[in-house]
Tab-separated table of C-alpha atoms (C1' of nucleotides) in Angstrom:
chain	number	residue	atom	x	y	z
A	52	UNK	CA	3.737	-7.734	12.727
A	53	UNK	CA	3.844	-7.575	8.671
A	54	UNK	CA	1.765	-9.180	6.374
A	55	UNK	CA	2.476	-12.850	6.512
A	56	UNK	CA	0.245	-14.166	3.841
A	57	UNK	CA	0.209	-17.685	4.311
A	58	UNK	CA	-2.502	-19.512	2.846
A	59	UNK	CA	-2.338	-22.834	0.930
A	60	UNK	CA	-4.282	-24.479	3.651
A	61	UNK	CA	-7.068	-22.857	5.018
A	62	UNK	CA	-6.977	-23.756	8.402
A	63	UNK	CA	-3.483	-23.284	9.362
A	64	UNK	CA	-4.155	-19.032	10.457
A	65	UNK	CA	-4.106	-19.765	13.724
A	66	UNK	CA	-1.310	-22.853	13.372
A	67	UNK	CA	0.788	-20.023	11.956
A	68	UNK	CA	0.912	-17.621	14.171
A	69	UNK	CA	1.218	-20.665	17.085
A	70	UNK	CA	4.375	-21.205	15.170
A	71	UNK	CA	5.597	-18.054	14.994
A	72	UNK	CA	4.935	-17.673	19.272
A	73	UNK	CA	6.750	-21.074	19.291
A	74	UNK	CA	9.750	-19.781	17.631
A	75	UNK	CA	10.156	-16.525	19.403
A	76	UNK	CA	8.735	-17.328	22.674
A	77	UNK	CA	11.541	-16.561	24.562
A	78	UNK	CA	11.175	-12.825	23.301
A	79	UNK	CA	8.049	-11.864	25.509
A	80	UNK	CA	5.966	-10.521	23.187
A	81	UNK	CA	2.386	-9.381	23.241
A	82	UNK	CA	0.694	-12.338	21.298
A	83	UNK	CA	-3.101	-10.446	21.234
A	84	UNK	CA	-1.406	-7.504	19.727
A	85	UNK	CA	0.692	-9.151	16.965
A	86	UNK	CA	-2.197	-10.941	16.544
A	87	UNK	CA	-4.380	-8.549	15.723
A	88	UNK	CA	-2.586	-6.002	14.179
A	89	UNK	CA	-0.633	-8.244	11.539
A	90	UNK	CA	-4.086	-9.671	10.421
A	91	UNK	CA	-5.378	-5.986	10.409
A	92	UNK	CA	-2.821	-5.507	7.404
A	93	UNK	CA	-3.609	-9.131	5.972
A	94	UNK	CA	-7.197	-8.452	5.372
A	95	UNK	CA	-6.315	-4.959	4.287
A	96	UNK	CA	-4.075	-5.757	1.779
A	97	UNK	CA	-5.844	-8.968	0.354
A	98	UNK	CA	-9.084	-6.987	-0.006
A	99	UNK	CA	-7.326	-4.352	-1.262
A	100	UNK	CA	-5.884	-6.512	-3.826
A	101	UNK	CA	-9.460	-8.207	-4.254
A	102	UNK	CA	-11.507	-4.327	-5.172
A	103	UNK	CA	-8.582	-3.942	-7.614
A	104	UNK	CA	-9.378	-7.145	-9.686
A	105	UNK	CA	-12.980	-7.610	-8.876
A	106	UNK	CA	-14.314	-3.736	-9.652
A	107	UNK	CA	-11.772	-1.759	-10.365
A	108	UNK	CA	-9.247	-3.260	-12.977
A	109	UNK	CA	-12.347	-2.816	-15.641
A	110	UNK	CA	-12.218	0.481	-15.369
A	111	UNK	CA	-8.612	0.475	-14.922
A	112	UNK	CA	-8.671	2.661	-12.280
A	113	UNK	CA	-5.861	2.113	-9.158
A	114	UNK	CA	-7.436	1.594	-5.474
A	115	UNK	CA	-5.606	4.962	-4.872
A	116	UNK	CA	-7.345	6.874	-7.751
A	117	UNK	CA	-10.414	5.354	-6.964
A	118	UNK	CA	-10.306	6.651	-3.201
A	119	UNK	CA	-9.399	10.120	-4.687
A	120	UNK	CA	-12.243	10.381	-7.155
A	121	UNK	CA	-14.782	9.347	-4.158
A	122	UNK	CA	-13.858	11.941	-1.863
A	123	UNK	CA	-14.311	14.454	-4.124
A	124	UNK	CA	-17.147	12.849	-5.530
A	125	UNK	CA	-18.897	12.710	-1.878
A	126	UNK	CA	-17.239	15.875	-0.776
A	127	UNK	CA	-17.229	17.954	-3.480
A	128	UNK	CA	-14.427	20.503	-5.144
A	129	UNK	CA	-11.974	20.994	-2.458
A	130	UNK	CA	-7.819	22.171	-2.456
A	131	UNK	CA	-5.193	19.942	-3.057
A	132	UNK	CA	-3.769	19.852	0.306
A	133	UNK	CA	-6.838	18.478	2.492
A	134	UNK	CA	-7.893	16.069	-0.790
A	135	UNK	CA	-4.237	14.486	0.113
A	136	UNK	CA	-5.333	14.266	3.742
A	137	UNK	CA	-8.620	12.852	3.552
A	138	UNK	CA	-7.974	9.897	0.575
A	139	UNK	CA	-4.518	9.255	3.402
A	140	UNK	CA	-1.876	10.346	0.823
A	141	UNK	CA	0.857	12.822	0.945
A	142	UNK	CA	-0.056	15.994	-1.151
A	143	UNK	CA	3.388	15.272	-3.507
A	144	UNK	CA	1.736	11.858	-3.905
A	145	UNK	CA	-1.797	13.463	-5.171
A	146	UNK	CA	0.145	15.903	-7.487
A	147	UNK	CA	0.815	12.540	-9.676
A	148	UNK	CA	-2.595	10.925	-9.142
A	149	UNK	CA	-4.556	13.905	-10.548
A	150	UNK	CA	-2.478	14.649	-13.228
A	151	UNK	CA	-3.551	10.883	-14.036
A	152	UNK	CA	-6.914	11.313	-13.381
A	153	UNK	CA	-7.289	14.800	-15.524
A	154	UNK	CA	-5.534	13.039	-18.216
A	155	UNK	CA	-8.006	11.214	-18.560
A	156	UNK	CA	-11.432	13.742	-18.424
A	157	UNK	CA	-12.115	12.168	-14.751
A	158	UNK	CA	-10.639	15.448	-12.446
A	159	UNK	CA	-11.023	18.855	-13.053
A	160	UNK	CA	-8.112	21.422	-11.926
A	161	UNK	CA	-8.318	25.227	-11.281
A	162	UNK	CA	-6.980	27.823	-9.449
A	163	UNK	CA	-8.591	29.642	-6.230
A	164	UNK	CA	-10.219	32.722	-7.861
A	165	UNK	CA	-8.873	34.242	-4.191
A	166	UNK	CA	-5.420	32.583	-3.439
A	167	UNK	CA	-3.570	32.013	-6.073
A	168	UNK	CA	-1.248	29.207	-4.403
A	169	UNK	CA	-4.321	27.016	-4.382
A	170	UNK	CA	-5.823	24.280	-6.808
A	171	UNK	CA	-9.292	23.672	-6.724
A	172	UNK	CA	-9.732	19.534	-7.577
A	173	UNK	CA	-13.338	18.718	-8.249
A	174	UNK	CA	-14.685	15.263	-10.774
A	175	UNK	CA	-16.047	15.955	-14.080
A	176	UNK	CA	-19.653	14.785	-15.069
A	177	UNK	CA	-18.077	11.676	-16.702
A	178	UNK	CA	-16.343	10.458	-13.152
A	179	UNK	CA	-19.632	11.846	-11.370
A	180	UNK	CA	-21.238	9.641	-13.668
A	181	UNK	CA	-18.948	6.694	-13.491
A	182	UNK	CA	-18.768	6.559	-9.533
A	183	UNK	CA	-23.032	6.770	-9.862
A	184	UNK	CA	-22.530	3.308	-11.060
A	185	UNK	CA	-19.088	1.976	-9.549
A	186	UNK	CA	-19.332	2.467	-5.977
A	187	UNK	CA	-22.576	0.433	-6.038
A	188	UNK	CA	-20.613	-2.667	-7.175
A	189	UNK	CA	-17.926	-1.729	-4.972
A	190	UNK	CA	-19.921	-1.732	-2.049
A	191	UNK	CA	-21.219	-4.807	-3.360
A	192	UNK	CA	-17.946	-6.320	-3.139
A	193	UNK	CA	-17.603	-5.027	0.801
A	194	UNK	CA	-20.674	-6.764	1.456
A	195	UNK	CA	-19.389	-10.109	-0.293
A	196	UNK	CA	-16.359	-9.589	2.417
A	197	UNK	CA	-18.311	-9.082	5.338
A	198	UNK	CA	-20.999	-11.582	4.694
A	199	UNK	CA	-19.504	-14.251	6.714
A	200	UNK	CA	-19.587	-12.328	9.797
A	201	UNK	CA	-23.029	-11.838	11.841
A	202	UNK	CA	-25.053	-8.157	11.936
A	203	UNK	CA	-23.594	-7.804	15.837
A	204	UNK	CA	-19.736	-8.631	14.342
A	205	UNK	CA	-19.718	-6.249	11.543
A	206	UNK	CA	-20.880	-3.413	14.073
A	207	UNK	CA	-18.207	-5.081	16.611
A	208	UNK	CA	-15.969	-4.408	13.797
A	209	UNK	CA	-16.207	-1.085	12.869
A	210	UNK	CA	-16.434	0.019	16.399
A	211	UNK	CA	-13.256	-1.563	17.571
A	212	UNK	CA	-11.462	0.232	14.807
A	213	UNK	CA	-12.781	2.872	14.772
A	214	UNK	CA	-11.493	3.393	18.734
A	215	UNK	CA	-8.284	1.849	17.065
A	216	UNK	CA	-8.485	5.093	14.706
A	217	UNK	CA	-8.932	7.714	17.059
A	218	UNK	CA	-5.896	6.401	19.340
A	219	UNK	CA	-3.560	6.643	16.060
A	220	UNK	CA	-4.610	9.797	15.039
A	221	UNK	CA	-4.004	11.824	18.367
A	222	UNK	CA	0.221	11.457	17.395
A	223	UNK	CA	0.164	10.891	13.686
A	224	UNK	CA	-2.335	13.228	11.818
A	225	UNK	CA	-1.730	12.173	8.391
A	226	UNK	CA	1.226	12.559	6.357
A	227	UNK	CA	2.415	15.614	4.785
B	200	UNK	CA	-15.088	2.412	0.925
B	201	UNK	CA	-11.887	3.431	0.235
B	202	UNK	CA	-9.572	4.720	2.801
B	203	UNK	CA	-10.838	8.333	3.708
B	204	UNK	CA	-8.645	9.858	6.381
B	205	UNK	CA	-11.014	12.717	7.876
B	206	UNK	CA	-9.355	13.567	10.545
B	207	UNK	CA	-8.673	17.195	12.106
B	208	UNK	CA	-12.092	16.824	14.293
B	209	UNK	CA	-11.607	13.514	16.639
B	210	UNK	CA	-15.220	12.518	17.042
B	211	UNK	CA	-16.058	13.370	13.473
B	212	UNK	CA	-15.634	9.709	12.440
B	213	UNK	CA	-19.239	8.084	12.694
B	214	UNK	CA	-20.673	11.912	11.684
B	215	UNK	CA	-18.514	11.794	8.542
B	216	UNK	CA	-20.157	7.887	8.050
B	217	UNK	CA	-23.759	10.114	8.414
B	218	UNK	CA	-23.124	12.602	6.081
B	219	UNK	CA	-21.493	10.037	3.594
B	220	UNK	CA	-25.361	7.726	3.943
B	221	UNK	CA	-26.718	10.809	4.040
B	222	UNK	CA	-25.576	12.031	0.492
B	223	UNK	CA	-25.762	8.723	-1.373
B	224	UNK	CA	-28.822	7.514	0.596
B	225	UNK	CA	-31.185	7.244	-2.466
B	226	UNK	CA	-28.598	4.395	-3.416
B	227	UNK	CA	-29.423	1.605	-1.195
B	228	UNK	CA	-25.880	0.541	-0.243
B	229	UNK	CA	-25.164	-1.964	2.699
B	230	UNK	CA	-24.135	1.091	5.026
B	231	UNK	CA	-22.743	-1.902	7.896
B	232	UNK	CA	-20.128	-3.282	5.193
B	233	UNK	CA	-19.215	0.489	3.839
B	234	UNK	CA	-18.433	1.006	7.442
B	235	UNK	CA	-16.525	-2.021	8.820
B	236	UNK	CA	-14.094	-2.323	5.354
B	237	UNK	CA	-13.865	1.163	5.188
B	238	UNK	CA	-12.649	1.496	8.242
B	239	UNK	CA	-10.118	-1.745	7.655
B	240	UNK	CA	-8.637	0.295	4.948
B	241	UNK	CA	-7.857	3.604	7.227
B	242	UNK	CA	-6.628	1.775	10.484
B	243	UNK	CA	-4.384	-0.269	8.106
B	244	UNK	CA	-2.922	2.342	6.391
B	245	UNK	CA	-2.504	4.575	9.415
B	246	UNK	CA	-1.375	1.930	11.231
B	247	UNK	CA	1.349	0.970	8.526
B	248	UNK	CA	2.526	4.796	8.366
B	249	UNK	CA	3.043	4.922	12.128
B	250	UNK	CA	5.102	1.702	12.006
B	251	UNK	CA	7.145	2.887	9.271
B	252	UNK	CA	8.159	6.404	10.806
B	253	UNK	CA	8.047	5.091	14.324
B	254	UNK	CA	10.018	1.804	13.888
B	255	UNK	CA	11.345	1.086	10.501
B	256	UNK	CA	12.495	4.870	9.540
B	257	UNK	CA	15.376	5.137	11.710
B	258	UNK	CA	16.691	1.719	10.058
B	259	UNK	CA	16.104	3.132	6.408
B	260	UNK	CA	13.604	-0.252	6.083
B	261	UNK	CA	10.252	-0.220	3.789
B	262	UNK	CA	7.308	-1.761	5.250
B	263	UNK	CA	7.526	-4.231	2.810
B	264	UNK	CA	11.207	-4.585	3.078
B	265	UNK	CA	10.909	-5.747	6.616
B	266	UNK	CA	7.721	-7.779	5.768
B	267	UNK	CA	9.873	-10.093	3.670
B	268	UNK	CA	12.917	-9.870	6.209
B	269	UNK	CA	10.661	-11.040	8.972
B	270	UNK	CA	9.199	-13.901	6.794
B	271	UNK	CA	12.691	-14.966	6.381
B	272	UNK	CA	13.853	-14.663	9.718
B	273	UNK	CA	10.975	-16.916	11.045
B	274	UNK	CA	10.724	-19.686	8.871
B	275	UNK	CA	14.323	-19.362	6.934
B	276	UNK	CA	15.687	-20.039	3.524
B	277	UNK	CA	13.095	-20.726	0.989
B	278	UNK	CA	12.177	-20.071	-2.438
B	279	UNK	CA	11.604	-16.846	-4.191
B	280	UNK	CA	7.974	-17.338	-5.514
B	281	UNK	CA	6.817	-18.745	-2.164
B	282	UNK	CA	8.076	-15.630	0.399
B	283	UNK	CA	6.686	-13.455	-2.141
B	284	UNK	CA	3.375	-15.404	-1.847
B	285	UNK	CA	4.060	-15.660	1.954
B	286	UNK	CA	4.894	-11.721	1.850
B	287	UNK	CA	1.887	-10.795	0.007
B	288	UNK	CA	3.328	-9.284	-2.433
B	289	UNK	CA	4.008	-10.059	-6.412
B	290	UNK	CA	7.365	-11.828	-7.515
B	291	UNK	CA	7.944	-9.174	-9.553
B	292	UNK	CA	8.215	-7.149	-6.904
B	293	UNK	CA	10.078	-9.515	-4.320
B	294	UNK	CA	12.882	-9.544	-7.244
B	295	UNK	CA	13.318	-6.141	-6.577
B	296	UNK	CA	13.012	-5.702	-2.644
B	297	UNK	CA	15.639	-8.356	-2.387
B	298	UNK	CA	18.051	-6.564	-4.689
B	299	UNK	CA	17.837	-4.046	-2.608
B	300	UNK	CA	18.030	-6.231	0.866
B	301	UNK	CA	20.829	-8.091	-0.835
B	302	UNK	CA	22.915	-4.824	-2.003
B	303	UNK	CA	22.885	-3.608	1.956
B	304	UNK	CA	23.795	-7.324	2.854
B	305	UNK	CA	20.944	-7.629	4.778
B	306	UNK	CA	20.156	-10.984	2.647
B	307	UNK	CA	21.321	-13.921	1.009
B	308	UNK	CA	20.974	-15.403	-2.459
B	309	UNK	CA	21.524	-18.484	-4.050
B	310	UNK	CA	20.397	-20.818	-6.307
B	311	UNK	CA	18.812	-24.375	-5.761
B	312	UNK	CA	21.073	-26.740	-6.040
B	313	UNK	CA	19.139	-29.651	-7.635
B	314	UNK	CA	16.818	-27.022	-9.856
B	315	UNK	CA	19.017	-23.951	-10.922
B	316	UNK	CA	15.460	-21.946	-11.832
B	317	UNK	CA	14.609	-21.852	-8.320
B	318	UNK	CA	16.195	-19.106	-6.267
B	319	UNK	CA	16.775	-19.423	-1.986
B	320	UNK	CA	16.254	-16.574	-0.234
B	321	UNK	CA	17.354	-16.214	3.831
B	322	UNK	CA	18.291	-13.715	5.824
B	323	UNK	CA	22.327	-12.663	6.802
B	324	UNK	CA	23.758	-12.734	10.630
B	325	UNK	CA	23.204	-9.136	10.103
B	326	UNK	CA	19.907	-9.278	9.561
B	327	UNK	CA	19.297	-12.029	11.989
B	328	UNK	CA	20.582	-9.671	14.537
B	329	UNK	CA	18.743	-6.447	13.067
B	330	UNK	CA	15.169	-8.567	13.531
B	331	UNK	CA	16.385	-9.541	17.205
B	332	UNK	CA	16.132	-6.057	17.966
B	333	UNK	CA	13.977	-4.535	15.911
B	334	UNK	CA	11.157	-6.787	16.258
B	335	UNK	CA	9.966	-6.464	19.773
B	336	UNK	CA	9.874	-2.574	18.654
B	337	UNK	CA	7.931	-3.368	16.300
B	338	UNK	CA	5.620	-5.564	18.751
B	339	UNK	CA	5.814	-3.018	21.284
B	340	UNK	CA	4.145	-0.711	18.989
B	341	UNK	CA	1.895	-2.667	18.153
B	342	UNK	CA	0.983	-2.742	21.744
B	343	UNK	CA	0.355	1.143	21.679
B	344	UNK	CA	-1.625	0.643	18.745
B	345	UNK	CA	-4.189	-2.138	20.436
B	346	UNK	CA	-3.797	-0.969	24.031
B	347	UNK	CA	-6.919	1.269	23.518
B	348	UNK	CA	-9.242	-2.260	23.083
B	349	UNK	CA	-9.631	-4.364	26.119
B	350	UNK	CA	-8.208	-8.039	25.938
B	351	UNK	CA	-11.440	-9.295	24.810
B	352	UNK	CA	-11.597	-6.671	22.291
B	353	UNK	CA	-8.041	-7.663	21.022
B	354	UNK	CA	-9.006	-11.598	20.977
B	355	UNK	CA	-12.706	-10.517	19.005
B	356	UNK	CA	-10.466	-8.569	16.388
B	357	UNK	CA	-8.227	-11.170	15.559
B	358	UNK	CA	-11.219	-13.554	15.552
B	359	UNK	CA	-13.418	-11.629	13.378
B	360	UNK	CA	-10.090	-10.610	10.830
B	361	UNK	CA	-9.243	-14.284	10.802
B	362	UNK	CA	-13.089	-15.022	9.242
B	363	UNK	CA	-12.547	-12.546	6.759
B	364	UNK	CA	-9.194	-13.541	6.040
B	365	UNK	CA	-10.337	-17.168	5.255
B	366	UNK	CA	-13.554	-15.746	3.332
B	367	UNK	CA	-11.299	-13.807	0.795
B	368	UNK	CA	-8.944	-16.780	0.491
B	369	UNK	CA	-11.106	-18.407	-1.094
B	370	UNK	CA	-11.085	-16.884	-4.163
B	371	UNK	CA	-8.180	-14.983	-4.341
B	372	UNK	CA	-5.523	-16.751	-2.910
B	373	UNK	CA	-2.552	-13.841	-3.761
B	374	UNK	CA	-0.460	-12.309	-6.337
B	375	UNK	CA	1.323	-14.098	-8.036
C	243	DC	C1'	4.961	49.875	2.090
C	244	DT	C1'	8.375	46.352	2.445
C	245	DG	C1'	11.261	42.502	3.605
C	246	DG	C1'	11.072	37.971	6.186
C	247	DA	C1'	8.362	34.022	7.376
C	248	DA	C1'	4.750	30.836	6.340
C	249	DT	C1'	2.121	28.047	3.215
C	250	DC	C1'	0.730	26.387	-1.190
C	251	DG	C1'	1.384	22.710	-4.948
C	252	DT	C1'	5.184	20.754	-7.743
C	253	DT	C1'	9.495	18.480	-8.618
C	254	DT	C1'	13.099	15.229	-7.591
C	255	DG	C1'	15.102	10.865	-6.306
C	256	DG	C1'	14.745	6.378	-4.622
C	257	DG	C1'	11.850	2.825	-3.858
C	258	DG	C1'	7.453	-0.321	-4.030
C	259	DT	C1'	3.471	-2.166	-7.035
C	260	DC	C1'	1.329	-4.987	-10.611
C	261	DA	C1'	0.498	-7.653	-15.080
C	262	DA	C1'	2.472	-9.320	-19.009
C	263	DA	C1'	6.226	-10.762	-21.766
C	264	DC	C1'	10.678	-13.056	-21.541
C	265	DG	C1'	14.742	-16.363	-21.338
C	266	DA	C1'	16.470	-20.215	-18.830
C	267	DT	C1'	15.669	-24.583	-16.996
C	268	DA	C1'	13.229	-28.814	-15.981
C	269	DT	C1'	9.761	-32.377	-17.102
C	270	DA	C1'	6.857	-35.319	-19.897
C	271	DG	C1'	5.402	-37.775	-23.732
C	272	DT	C1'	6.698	-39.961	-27.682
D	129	DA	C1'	17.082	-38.797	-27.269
D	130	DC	C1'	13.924	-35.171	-28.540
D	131	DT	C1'	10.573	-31.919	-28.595
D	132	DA	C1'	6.500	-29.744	-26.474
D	133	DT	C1'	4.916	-27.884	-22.256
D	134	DA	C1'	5.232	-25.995	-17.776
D	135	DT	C1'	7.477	-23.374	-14.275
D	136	DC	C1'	11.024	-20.559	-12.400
D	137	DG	C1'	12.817	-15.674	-11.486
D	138	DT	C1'	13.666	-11.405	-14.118
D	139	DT	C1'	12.588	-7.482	-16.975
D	140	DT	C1'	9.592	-3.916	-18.706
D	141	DG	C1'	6.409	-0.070	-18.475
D	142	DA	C1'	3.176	2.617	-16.160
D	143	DC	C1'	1.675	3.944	-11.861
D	144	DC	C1'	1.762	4.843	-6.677
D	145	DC	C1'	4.503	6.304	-2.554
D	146	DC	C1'	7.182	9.299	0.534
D	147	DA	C1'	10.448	12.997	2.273
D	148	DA	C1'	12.868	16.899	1.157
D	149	DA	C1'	13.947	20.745	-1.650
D	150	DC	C1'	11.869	24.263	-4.518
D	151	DG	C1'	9.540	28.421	-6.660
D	152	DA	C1'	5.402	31.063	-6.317
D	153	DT	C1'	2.296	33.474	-3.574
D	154	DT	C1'	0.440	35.399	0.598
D	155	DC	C1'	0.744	37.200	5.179
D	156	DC	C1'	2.551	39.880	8.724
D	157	DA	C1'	5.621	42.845	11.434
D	158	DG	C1'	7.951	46.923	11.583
DNA sequence: CTGGAATCGTTTGGGGTCAAACGATATAGT
DNA sequence: ACTATATCGTTTGACCCCAAACGATTCCAG
């Protein structure tokens, strides 16, 4: 199930998707799994939308060139092709986002001294610098989000997806 | 935490969480938030590719394109600025998603007959019949997707999503 | 060695994404 | 009536997003 943002009134989550059972009931449908999954992408995409305003749009930096520059910043130099895997983005997709990001004196670009097919991507002492300070507020801003749920949730959390993760990555990998 | 696909190693998921503490450990960062958002982001964004090339690629439909269809097709005709609110996305945006919905005749436009600023939006027999089908693929998937968790599992995901959810709509409400 | 196959990052084309500015329309206040 | 003001959907510009085609480079089989 999409997105299905709702809001206005707070209380009406659950009302909503009663209403949407109500109206295709007849279907047959698993309820726990539409559930679940469609608010997976709801709180996904409204937090998404929340790191944007809250810690990144200062900096003007995108959510997806913000992923990017932490991954190498946590990871280190590393070639194009597994950078586009690990920040989940297709390797035509990165070619654009570093070209942004080097624009700018944030990502550094070079050739494998060995191989020359590969690039090199690594951050420059400026983004090393800037991430020193901006993933602090931007974990920050996670722990604003989880702060209404107990210690024991936030563990249930992470645990249930992250079993949710390893089922989805048996078929899909990542994209290419 | 931004997304951060890992991958290629199946059980590598809480390491690469260890070696991530591990290298910015000195920072003091709430490690239980980093971990249950992080991991939002990825199962979204995996999940949302495997919908798209399992479900929605063989009927040339975005993600977002059959976010807004489905919106339609549950609650029917209603005004531009409030499916894109409802769709989670901006109205700039839902101006262009339903150009291109309305050019395959997959929607229906026209304008408000007592306020000719407003704009009604609803969904064609075609597409009525499209989501007929299409939908319980979807929710199938989304079976395959949660049929790793146990029911309880399923029913303490939803719970714990819909906290967040009303947390973050606090605030932010959507894009408008 | 040398030609074919594989693999790399880039380009292309068609969307989706937002904020901000915009023109059209409706609503108040005078 | 008339003129601000507010609100609607659209446009603009810059970026993100993918699959597929592409040229460059490397690898490997004969």
């Amino acid at each position: 199930m999409p997105a299905g943002f709702s809001s206005s009134d707070k209380n009406d989550l659950i009302e909503s998707e009663r209403q949407v059972q109500e109206r295709i009931g007849e279907m047959n449908l698993d309820v726990d799994a539409l559930a679940a999954v469609s608010n997976i992408f709801r709180v996904a995409s409204t937090a998404r939308y929340h790191m944007e305003r809250e810690v990144l749009a200062a900096h003007d930096l995108s959510f997806t060139a913000f992923t990017v520059l932490w991954v190498l910043w946590i990871w280190g130099e590393q070639e194009a092709r597994h950078l586009a895997a690990e920040s989940g983005i297709s390797k035509g997709t990165l070619t654009g986002v570093a070209r942004t990001l080097e624009r700018r004196g944030l990502l550094l670009r070079r050739t494998h001294p060995n191989d020359r097919r590969l690039v090199l991507l690594s951050v420059s002492d400026e983004a090393a610098e800037l991430m020193a300070t901006l993933f602090p507020r931007f974990n920050a801003e996670e722990t604003t989000i989880t702060k209404v749920l107990s210690s024991k949730e936030q563990q249930q959390l992470a645990n249930i997806l992250r079993k949710i993760l390893r089922g989805l990555e048996v078929d899909a990998s990542s994209p290419e």
